Amino acid sequence: MSEVTSPAPPLSQGVGYGVVIGLGVAFAIGMVLTTRALKKVFGEDSHTTETFMVANRRVGTGLTASAVISSWTFTSALLGAPYLTYWYGIALPTWWANGQSVMICCFAYLAIQAKLKAPNAHTLLELIKVRYGAAAHILWIVMALINNIFNFTSMLVGASTAVSSLTGINVYACTYLLPLGVVVYTYWGGLRATFLTDYIHTFIIMIVLVWFSLRVLLAAEIGSIGDLYDLVKALPQEGTVAGNHAGSYLSMTSDESLFFGIIHVVTNFGIVFMDTGFWQKGFSADIAAAVPGYIIGGNAYFAIPFTFGTVVGLGALVLEQTPIWPTYPRRMTQAEVSGGLVLPYAASAVAGKGGAAAILLILFMACTSVASAQLIAVSSIVSFDIYGAYFNKTPTDRQLIRWSHVGVVGCALFISTFATVLHKGGVDLNWLIYMIGILICPGTFPTCFALLWRKQSRIAAIVSPILGMAAGFAVWFASAHALYGSITITTTGKTLPCMYACLTSMFVPLPISLFLSYLYPAEFSWDEFLKIERVSDTGEVKFDREAYFTPEKVKYMKRMSRVAAVWAVATFLGQIVLWPLPMYGAKTVMSRGLFTAWVVVGLVWLVGTLIVANFYPLVDGGVVQIWEVLQAVLGKKRGGEGEGQGEGEGEERGEGSAHAEVIQVDVDASQVKEK
């Protein structure tokens, strides 16, 4: 058997290093200057904990929605949706999309409940410590770090492999260099810098995604949506896809897609609910922005894996049969596909070096955007939940910021090293995507109960996730051995062992928590969460409980909680129960007309996502703020020091407040109701 030769990289190593290092440094310098301008204009000092960790709790709806889209635009999504569509067909990107959209809309409910019950919290883990004590807190630290580490690592493994294939730079060097610029601007700017860079990165990513989707469809070898359908139907391997109805790529009846969908939905509930980064964005959002920001962002995000995965995945199947494909005349190997190389190869095929450069750019943007969120999340755990909880229980702003910086740098070095170990061990993007839920999901239900159910007891919160994870590992290894005869990287990365194990890890803690909570009952008072205080070196009281919990505000937050709950249920039913499942049961192959309408709807949705991500933040107060920052950078505007530091000032300045009813704050204290 002859050795398979990999195609030559379309771009030079100089281009690769120029993007990975040069662009990273440019963003770092730009964000440092922007951070200084924000302090000058708006009094936002990234050397204070409230700004560094939670952006002074007044991020508007538009920027929140854009940040949500950015936080979910993993490189694993940009690479994974196309290559799994290449394997399993048109059903797969639907399951990828609903497996990331639904839980964001569900998280909107947790975000507004956190504002109602714990308005001063900086991290999820603070809530756990107040409610369940040190033992549970340490357990959640471990689970949260596992979540952040594996999310970051899976993203970095896929991105470094793809960047190496596009440019030829050493994959290990790329693993260390990709997070470099992120470390600098996150170190200096904190969460506010993360929001701003998320917006800039997403702006560029969305333009490229829309352009590239159209570029694939209009390539000379394809021509149109209808032609893509005809070409897929004419493929020599069409009709041979195992587990698909009639073996067709164009059927929504796809066993592997359904199994992946189950893994993906379950895993991503765990990823979102256990990611302290998502909680921080919820804490950072203005009260009026939390629910609409997450709902708009969550539903807008759907189009990215749905449309991009469909067009690029099916397009790759067709283009692979033509001389423009990098591996022609051979098909891609399984290692190339599972390594995430479908997208880079497609870019080189339809747009040459320009396409390769565009994909290199968005992979860099997606990688660094997610990296900044993960770095902030880990740094908050290091500073607040390790240093502030166990080494210095009365930390100052300066001390917390110092340890946040330690967390940012330390996390980047550890993740890069861990990703290098996985590269060396032969672990690819596909294995990480499938198994990650086994580690992450056990804390999902106990975390929800911590904020939503008074009766979950301390012992239930501690025991249930531990038993859930143990059961998940047992099922994972046992099913891999039973189905495939051995326990190896290959067998543990198969679909069924990962699906059985993810379901076990997710749902075993639920009955255990309920049983132990009724066996050892507890009754928690939500007022205990108000013991969490904001940090200030000056010792000034920055939170006015009476001004915050006015009858109007409490009524508004409760109403938005109901809105969030309705949207969560509606999104779950619409995107999972009423759409793909009936089509799975229909056992049909799409007609040409349905396929055309399917892709057209996807493209329109993708353009809508571009509008939400790129232009809504500008309409939602962004243009005015950008102009003021530019004036400050040019030295034409001064002042603002100290603005927005108090609860009363900052709350009403939230950019999203223009899109919700006015919330009164100046109400006599005698009118304040008990929550």
mmCIF file of N, CA and C in Angstrom, residues 232-322:
data_model
loop_
_atom_site.group_PDB
_atom_site.id
_atom_site.type_symbol
_atom_site.label_atom_id
_atom_site.label_comp_id
_atom_site.label_asym_id
_atom_site.label_seq_id
_atom_site.Cartn_x
_atom_site.Cartn_y
_atom_site.Cartn_z
ATOM 1 N N VAL A 232 -24.575 16.205 -5.880
ATOM 2 C CA VAL A 232 -24.541 15.282 -4.743
ATOM 3 C C VAL A 232 -25.270 13.987 -5.103
ATOM 4 N N LYS A 233 -26.407 14.115 -5.766
ATOM 5 C CA LYS A 233 -27.164 12.923 -6.177
ATOM 6 C C LYS A 233 -26.349 12.045 -7.138
ATOM 7 N N ALA A 234 -25.467 12.678 -7.909
ATOM 8 C CA ALA A 234 -24.692 11.939 -8.910
ATOM 9 C C ALA A 234 -23.373 11.391 -8.371
ATOM 10 N N LEU A 235 -23.051 11.634 -7.108
ATOM 11 C CA LEU A 235 -21.783 11.166 -6.538
ATOM 12 C C LEU A 235 -21.692 9.641 -6.600
ATOM 13 N N PRO A 236 -20.516 9.099 -6.859
ATOM 14 C CA PRO A 236 -20.376 7.639 -6.892
ATOM 15 C C PRO A 236 -20.667 6.984 -5.539
ATOM 16 N N GLN A 237 -20.447 7.723 -4.435
ATOM 17 C CA GLN A 237 -20.712 7.151 -3.117
ATOM 18 C C GLN A 237 -22.106 7.480 -2.601
ATOM 19 N N GLU A 238 -22.902 8.255 -3.367
ATOM 20 C CA GLU A 238 -24.281 8.536 -2.956
ATOM 21 C C GLU A 238 -25.067 7.216 -2.915
ATOM 22 N N GLY A 239 -25.816 7.039 -1.850
ATOM 23 C CA GLY A 239 -26.562 5.797 -1.669
ATOM 24 C C GLY A 239 -25.831 4.760 -0.851
ATOM 25 N N THR A 240 -24.660 5.139 -0.312
ATOM 26 C CA THR A 240 -23.861 4.160 0.454
ATOM 27 C C THR A 240 -23.571 4.602 1.880
ATOM 28 N N VAL A 241 -24.179 5.712 2.336
ATOM 29 C CA VAL A 241 -23.876 6.227 3.678
ATOM 30 C C VAL A 241 -24.554 5.337 4.718
ATOM 31 N N ALA A 242 -23.773 4.681 5.535
ATOM 32 C CA ALA A 242 -24.319 3.745 6.524
ATOM 33 C C ALA A 242 -25.218 4.472 7.516
ATOM 34 N N GLY A 243 -26.403 3.905 7.751
ATOM 35 C CA GLY A 243 -27.320 4.467 8.736
ATOM 36 C C GLY A 243 -28.242 5.525 8.194
ATOM 37 N N ASN A 244 -28.039 5.980 6.951
ATOM 38 C CA ASN A 244 -28.918 6.968 6.327
ATOM 39 C C ASN A 244 -29.985 6.261 5.488
ATOM 40 N N HIS A 245 -31.181 6.842 5.426
ATOM 41 C CA HIS A 245 -32.230 6.276 4.580
ATOM 42 C C HIS A 245 -31.767 6.253 3.122
ATOM 43 N N ALA A 246 -31.876 5.098 2.526
ATOM 44 C CA ALA A 246 -31.429 4.884 1.142
ATOM 45 C C ALA A 246 -29.942 5.188 0.980
ATOM 46 N N GLY A 247 -29.217 5.254 2.100
ATOM 47 C CA GLY A 247 -27.789 5.554 2.046
ATOM 48 C C GLY A 247 -27.472 6.926 1.513
ATOM 49 N N SER A 248 -28.453 7.864 1.576
ATOM 50 C CA SER A 248 -28.305 9.157 0.902
ATOM 51 C C SER A 248 -27.778 10.245 1.830
ATOM 52 N N TYR A 249 -26.916 11.093 1.267
ATOM 53 C CA TYR A 249 -26.477 12.293 1.982
ATOM 54 C C TYR A 249 -27.619 13.290 2.155
ATOM 55 N N LEU A 250 -28.683 13.152 1.386
ATOM 56 C CA LEU A 250 -29.753 14.144 1.334
ATOM 57 C C LEU A 250 -30.988 13.715 2.114
ATOM 58 N N SER A 251 -30.816 12.822 3.064
ATOM 59 C CA SER A 251 -31.924 12.378 3.912
ATOM 60 C C SER A 251 -31.718 12.840 5.347
ATOM 61 N N MET A 252 -32.813 13.310 5.958
ATOM 62 C CA MET A 252 -32.758 13.678 7.373
ATOM 63 C C MET A 252 -32.834 12.445 8.268
ATOM 64 N N THR A 253 -33.129 11.291 7.684
ATOM 65 C CA THR A 253 -33.085 10.034 8.434
ATOM 66 C C THR A 253 -31.652 9.534 8.426
ATOM 67 N N SER A 254 -30.929 9.876 9.463
ATOM 68 C CA SER A 254 -29.504 9.550 9.557
ATOM 69 C C SER A 254 -29.199 9.137 10.988
ATOM 70 N N ASP A 255 -28.906 7.871 11.190
ATOM 71 C CA ASP A 255 -28.663 7.374 12.548
ATOM 72 C C ASP A 255 -27.464 8.056 13.190
ATOM 73 N N GLU A 256 -26.361 8.156 12.443
ATOM 74 C CA GLU A 256 -25.161 8.771 13.009
ATOM 75 C C GLU A 256 -25.401 10.243 13.344
ATOM 76 N N SER A 257 -26.168 10.944 12.517
ATOM 77 C CA SER A 257 -26.471 12.347 12.805
ATOM 78 C C SER A 257 -27.326 12.460 14.067
ATOM 79 N N LEU A 258 -28.308 11.568 14.210
ATOM 80 C CA LEU A 258 -29.148 11.574 15.411
ATOM 81 C C LEU A 258 -28.320 11.286 16.650
ATOM 82 N N PHE A 259 -27.460 10.271 16.571
ATOM 83 C CA PHE A 259 -26.617 9.939 17.725
ATOM 84 C C PHE A 259 -25.694 11.110 18.076
ATOM 85 N N PHE A 260 -25.103 11.695 17.041
ATOM 86 C CA PHE A 260 -24.267 12.875 17.296
ATOM 87 C C PHE A 260 -25.094 13.989 17.916
ATOM 88 N N GLY A 261 -26.324 14.196 17.399
ATOM 89 C CA GLY A 261 -27.188 15.243 17.946
ATOM 90 C C GLY A 261 -27.451 15.052 19.422
ATOM 91 N N ILE A 262 -27.692 13.816 19.833
ATOM 92 C CA ILE A 262 -27.915 13.540 21.255
ATOM 93 C C ILE A 262 -26.667 13.894 22.060
ATOM 94 N N ILE A 263 -25.516 13.452 21.574
ATOM 95 C CA ILE A 263 -24.259 13.785 22.265
ATOM 96 C C ILE A 263 -24.075 15.295 22.350
ATOM 97 N N HIS A 264 -24.323 15.957 21.238
ATOM 98 C CA HIS A 264 -24.042 17.388 21.130
ATOM 99 C C HIS A 264 -24.972 18.211 22.020
ATOM 100 N N VAL A 265 -26.266 17.890 21.995
ATOM 101 C CA VAL A 265 -27.225 18.623 22.827
ATOM 102 C C VAL A 265 -26.900 18.439 24.302
ATOM 103 N N VAL A 266 -26.697 17.200 24.708
ATOM 104 C CA VAL A 266 -26.394 16.917 26.117
ATOM 105 C C VAL A 266 -25.089 17.581 26.530
ATOM 106 N N THR A 267 -24.054 17.407 25.715
ATOM 107 C CA THR A 267 -22.743 17.973 26.043
ATOM 108 C C THR A 267 -22.802 19.486 26.177
ATOM 109 N N ASN A 268 -23.491 20.144 25.268
ATOM 110 C CA ASN A 268 -23.470 21.601 25.272
ATOM 111 C C ASN A 268 -24.325 22.212 26.369
ATOM 112 N N PHE A 269 -25.324 21.496 26.858
ATOM 113 C CA PHE A 269 -25.980 21.964 28.076
ATOM 114 C C PHE A 269 -24.958 22.010 29.207
ATOM 115 N N GLY A 270 -24.127 20.968 29.288
ATOM 116 C CA GLY A 270 -23.084 20.961 30.309
ATOM 117 C C GLY A 270 -22.053 22.047 30.096
ATOM 118 N N ILE A 271 -21.631 22.225 28.833
ATOM 119 C CA ILE A 271 -20.609 23.228 28.536
ATOM 120 C C ILE A 271 -21.079 24.623 28.926
ATOM 121 N N VAL A 272 -22.327 24.979 28.585
ATOM 122 C CA VAL A 272 -22.830 26.320 28.879
ATOM 123 C C VAL A 272 -23.072 26.505 30.371
ATOM 124 N N PHE A 273 -23.762 25.570 30.990
ATOM 125 C CA PHE A 273 -24.161 25.751 32.386
ATOM 126 C C PHE A 273 -22.982 25.627 33.348
ATOM 127 N N MET A 274 -21.913 24.944 32.919
ATOM 128 C CA MET A 274 -20.746 24.781 33.784
ATOM 129 C C MET A 274 -19.591 25.709 33.409
ATOM 130 N N ASP A 275 -19.797 26.555 32.419
ATOM 131 C CA ASP A 275 -18.735 27.466 31.973
ATOM 132 C C ASP A 275 -18.869 28.787 32.722
ATOM 133 N N THR A 276 -17.905 29.089 33.569
ATOM 134 C CA THR A 276 -17.966 30.338 34.322
ATOM 135 C C THR A 276 -17.897 31.545 33.397
ATOM 136 N N GLY A 277 -17.384 31.353 32.167
ATOM 137 C CA GLY A 277 -17.351 32.452 31.206
ATOM 138 C C GLY A 277 -18.746 32.893 30.788
ATOM 139 N N PHE A 278 -19.651 31.935 30.542
ATOM 140 C CA PHE A 278 -21.022 32.295 30.206
ATOM 141 C C PHE A 278 -21.709 32.978 31.389
ATOM 142 N N TRP A 279 -21.439 32.503 32.591
ATOM 143 C CA TRP A 279 -22.019 33.142 33.772
ATOM 144 C C TRP A 279 -21.505 34.569 33.925
ATOM 145 N N GLN A 280 -20.221 34.776 33.644
ATOM 146 C CA GLN A 280 -19.678 36.132 33.748
ATOM 147 C C GLN A 280 -20.314 37.083 32.751
ATOM 148 N N LYS A 281 -20.563 36.590 31.539
ATOM 149 C CA LYS A 281 -21.248 37.437 30.564
ATOM 150 C C LYS A 281 -22.666 37.748 31.031
ATOM 151 N N GLY A 282 -23.303 36.789 31.703
ATOM 152 C CA GLY A 282 -24.625 37.051 32.267
ATOM 153 C C GLY A 282 -24.572 38.082 33.378
ATOM 154 N N PHE A 283 -23.576 37.968 34.253
ATOM 155 C CA PHE A 283 -23.413 38.959 35.330
ATOM 156 C C PHE A 283 -23.088 40.335 34.746
ATOM 157 N N SER A 284 -22.386 40.356 33.616
ATOM 158 C CA SER A 284 -21.933 41.616 33.034
ATOM 159 C C SER A 284 -23.040 42.363 32.306
ATOM 160 N N ALA A 285 -24.012 41.624 31.806
ATOM 161 C CA ALA A 285 -25.073 42.257 31.025
ATOM 162 C C ALA A 285 -25.924 43.161 31.906
ATOM 163 N N ASP A 286 -26.363 44.269 31.324
ATOM 164 C CA ASP A 286 -27.340 45.116 31.985
ATOM 165 C C ASP A 286 -28.609 44.302 32.239
ATOM 166 N N ILE A 287 -29.350 44.659 33.303
ATOM 167 C CA ILE A 287 -30.582 43.935 33.624
ATOM 168 C C ILE A 287 -31.495 43.855 32.411
ATOM 169 N N ALA A 288 -31.618 44.954 31.686
ATOM 170 C CA ALA A 288 -32.501 44.993 30.524
ATOM 171 C C ALA A 288 -31.932 44.242 29.336
ATOM 172 N N ALA A 289 -30.658 43.840 29.395
ATOM 173 C CA ALA A 289 -30.008 43.212 28.246
ATOM 174 C C ALA A 289 -29.839 41.711 28.395
ATOM 175 N N ALA A 290 -29.914 41.186 29.624
ATOM 176 C CA ALA A 290 -29.557 39.788 29.863
ATOM 177 C C ALA A 290 -30.415 38.820 29.052
ATOM 178 N N VAL A 291 -31.726 38.928 29.184
ATOM 179 C CA VAL A 291 -32.612 37.982 28.496
ATOM 180 C C VAL A 291 -32.629 38.211 26.987
ATOM 181 N N PRO A 292 -32.932 39.431 26.511
ATOM 182 C CA PRO A 292 -32.942 39.603 25.045
ATOM 183 C C PRO A 292 -31.582 39.347 24.406
ATOM 184 N N GLY A 293 -30.489 39.678 25.087
ATOM 185 C CA GLY A 293 -29.163 39.448 24.529
ATOM 186 C C GLY A 293 -28.896 37.976 24.277
ATOM 187 N N TYR A 294 -29.227 37.126 25.248
ATOM 188 C CA TYR A 294 -28.989 35.693 25.095
ATOM 189 C C TYR A 294 -29.959 35.065 24.100
ATOM 190 N N ILE A 295 -31.218 35.489 24.106
ATOM 191 C CA ILE A 295 -32.197 34.910 23.187
ATOM 192 C C ILE A 295 -31.888 35.295 21.741
ATOM 193 N N ILE A 296 -31.618 36.576 21.511
ATOM 194 C CA ILE A 296 -31.283 37.019 20.153
ATOM 195 C C ILE A 296 -29.991 36.361 19.678
ATOM 196 N N GLY A 297 -28.970 36.386 20.519
ATOM 197 C CA GLY A 297 -27.693 35.779 20.143
ATOM 198 C C GLY A 297 -27.807 34.288 19.915
ATOM 199 N N GLY A 298 -28.554 33.602 20.793
ATOM 200 C CA GLY A 298 -28.697 32.153 20.664
ATOM 201 C C GLY A 298 -29.396 31.740 19.388
ATOM 202 N N ASN A 299 -30.479 32.421 19.041
ATOM 203 C CA ASN A 299 -31.209 32.068 17.823
ATOM 204 C C ASN A 299 -30.457 32.507 16.574
ATOM 205 N N ALA A 300 -29.743 33.634 16.654
ATOM 206 C CA ALA A 300 -28.959 34.076 15.499
ATOM 207 C C ALA A 300 -27.819 33.109 15.216
ATOM 208 N N TYR A 301 -27.203 32.576 16.279
ATOM 209 C CA TYR A 301 -26.049 31.694 16.099
ATOM 210 C C TYR A 301 -26.391 30.447 15.277
ATOM 211 N N PHE A 302 -27.642 29.987 15.374
ATOM 212 C CA PHE A 302 -28.055 28.746 14.722
ATOM 213 C C PHE A 302 -27.577 28.665 13.273
ATOM 214 N N ALA A 303 -27.632 29.789 12.570
ATOM 215 C CA ALA A 303 -27.341 29.778 11.134
ATOM 216 C C ALA A 303 -25.889 29.452 10.822
ATOM 217 N N ILE A 304 -24.976 29.675 11.758
ATOM 218 C CA ILE A 304 -23.555 29.480 11.439
ATOM 219 C C ILE A 304 -23.248 28.013 11.151
ATOM 220 N N PRO A 305 -23.451 27.089 12.096
ATOM 221 C CA PRO A 305 -23.176 25.687 11.744
ATOM 222 C C PRO A 305 -24.191 25.108 10.771
ATOM 223 N N PHE A 306 -25.452 25.580 10.826
ATOM 224 C CA PHE A 306 -26.491 25.047 9.949
ATOM 225 C C PHE A 306 -26.186 25.347 8.482
ATOM 226 N N THR A 307 -25.999 26.598 8.158
ATOM 227 C CA THR A 307 -25.778 26.989 6.763
ATOM 228 C C THR A 307 -24.360 26.676 6.310
ATOM 229 N N PHE A 308 -23.385 27.093 7.094
ATOM 230 C CA PHE A 308 -21.987 26.896 6.718
ATOM 231 C C PHE A 308 -21.663 25.408 6.625
ATOM 232 N N GLY A 309 -22.135 24.623 7.597
ATOM 233 C CA GLY A 309 -21.884 23.189 7.565
ATOM 234 C C GLY A 309 -22.508 22.523 6.361
ATOM 235 N N THR A 310 -23.757 22.909 6.036
ATOM 236 C CA THR A 310 -24.447 22.319 4.890
ATOM 237 C C THR A 310 -23.726 22.620 3.583
ATOM 238 N N VAL A 311 -23.447 23.889 3.352
ATOM 239 C CA VAL A 311 -22.863 24.302 2.078
ATOM 240 C C VAL A 311 -21.439 23.770 1.907
ATOM 241 N N VAL A 312 -20.606 23.948 2.920
ATOM 242 C CA VAL A 312 -19.203 23.539 2.787
ATOM 243 C C VAL A 312 -19.072 22.017 2.820
ATOM 244 N N GLY A 313 -19.819 21.344 3.684
ATOM 245 C CA GLY A 313 -19.724 19.888 3.771
ATOM 246 C C GLY A 313 -20.159 19.195 2.499
ATOM 247 N N LEU A 314 -21.349 19.557 1.993
ATOM 248 C CA LEU A 314 -21.815 18.956 0.743
ATOM 249 C C LEU A 314 -20.986 19.448 -0.442
ATOM 250 N N GLY A 315 -20.585 20.717 -0.401
ATOM 251 C CA GLY A 315 -19.733 21.235 -1.470
ATOM 252 C C GLY A 315 -18.416 20.487 -1.555
ATOM 253 N N ALA A 316 -17.848 20.129 -0.400
ATOM 254 C CA ALA A 316 -16.582 19.396 -0.389
ATOM 255 C C ALA A 316 -16.737 18.021 -1.036
ATOM 256 N N LEU A 317 -17.882 17.360 -0.799
ATOM 257 C CA LEU A 317 -18.128 16.061 -1.424
ATOM 258 C C LEU A 317 -18.074 16.165 -2.950
ATOM 259 N N VAL A 318 -18.647 17.235 -3.472
ATOM 260 C CA VAL A 318 -18.682 17.438 -4.921
ATOM 261 C C VAL A 318 -17.314 17.859 -5.452
ATOM 262 N N LEU A 319 -16.712 18.837 -4.797
ATOM 263 C CA LEU A 319 -15.430 19.376 -5.282
ATOM 264 C C LEU A 319 -14.304 18.350 -5.194
ATOM 265 N N GLU A 320 -14.440 17.401 -4.281
ATOM 266 C CA GLU A 320 -13.423 16.363 -4.127
ATOM 267 C C GLU A 320 -13.288 15.514 -5.392
ATOM 268 N N GLN A 321 -14.328 15.510 -6.221
ATOM 269 C CA GLN A 321 -14.306 14.731 -7.457
ATOM 270 C C GLN A 321 -13.666 15.489 -8.620
ATOM 271 N N THR A 322 -13.216 16.728 -8.371
ATOM 272 C CA THR A 322 -12.700 17.581 -9.441
ATOM 273 C C THR A 322 -11.203 17.850 -9.267
#
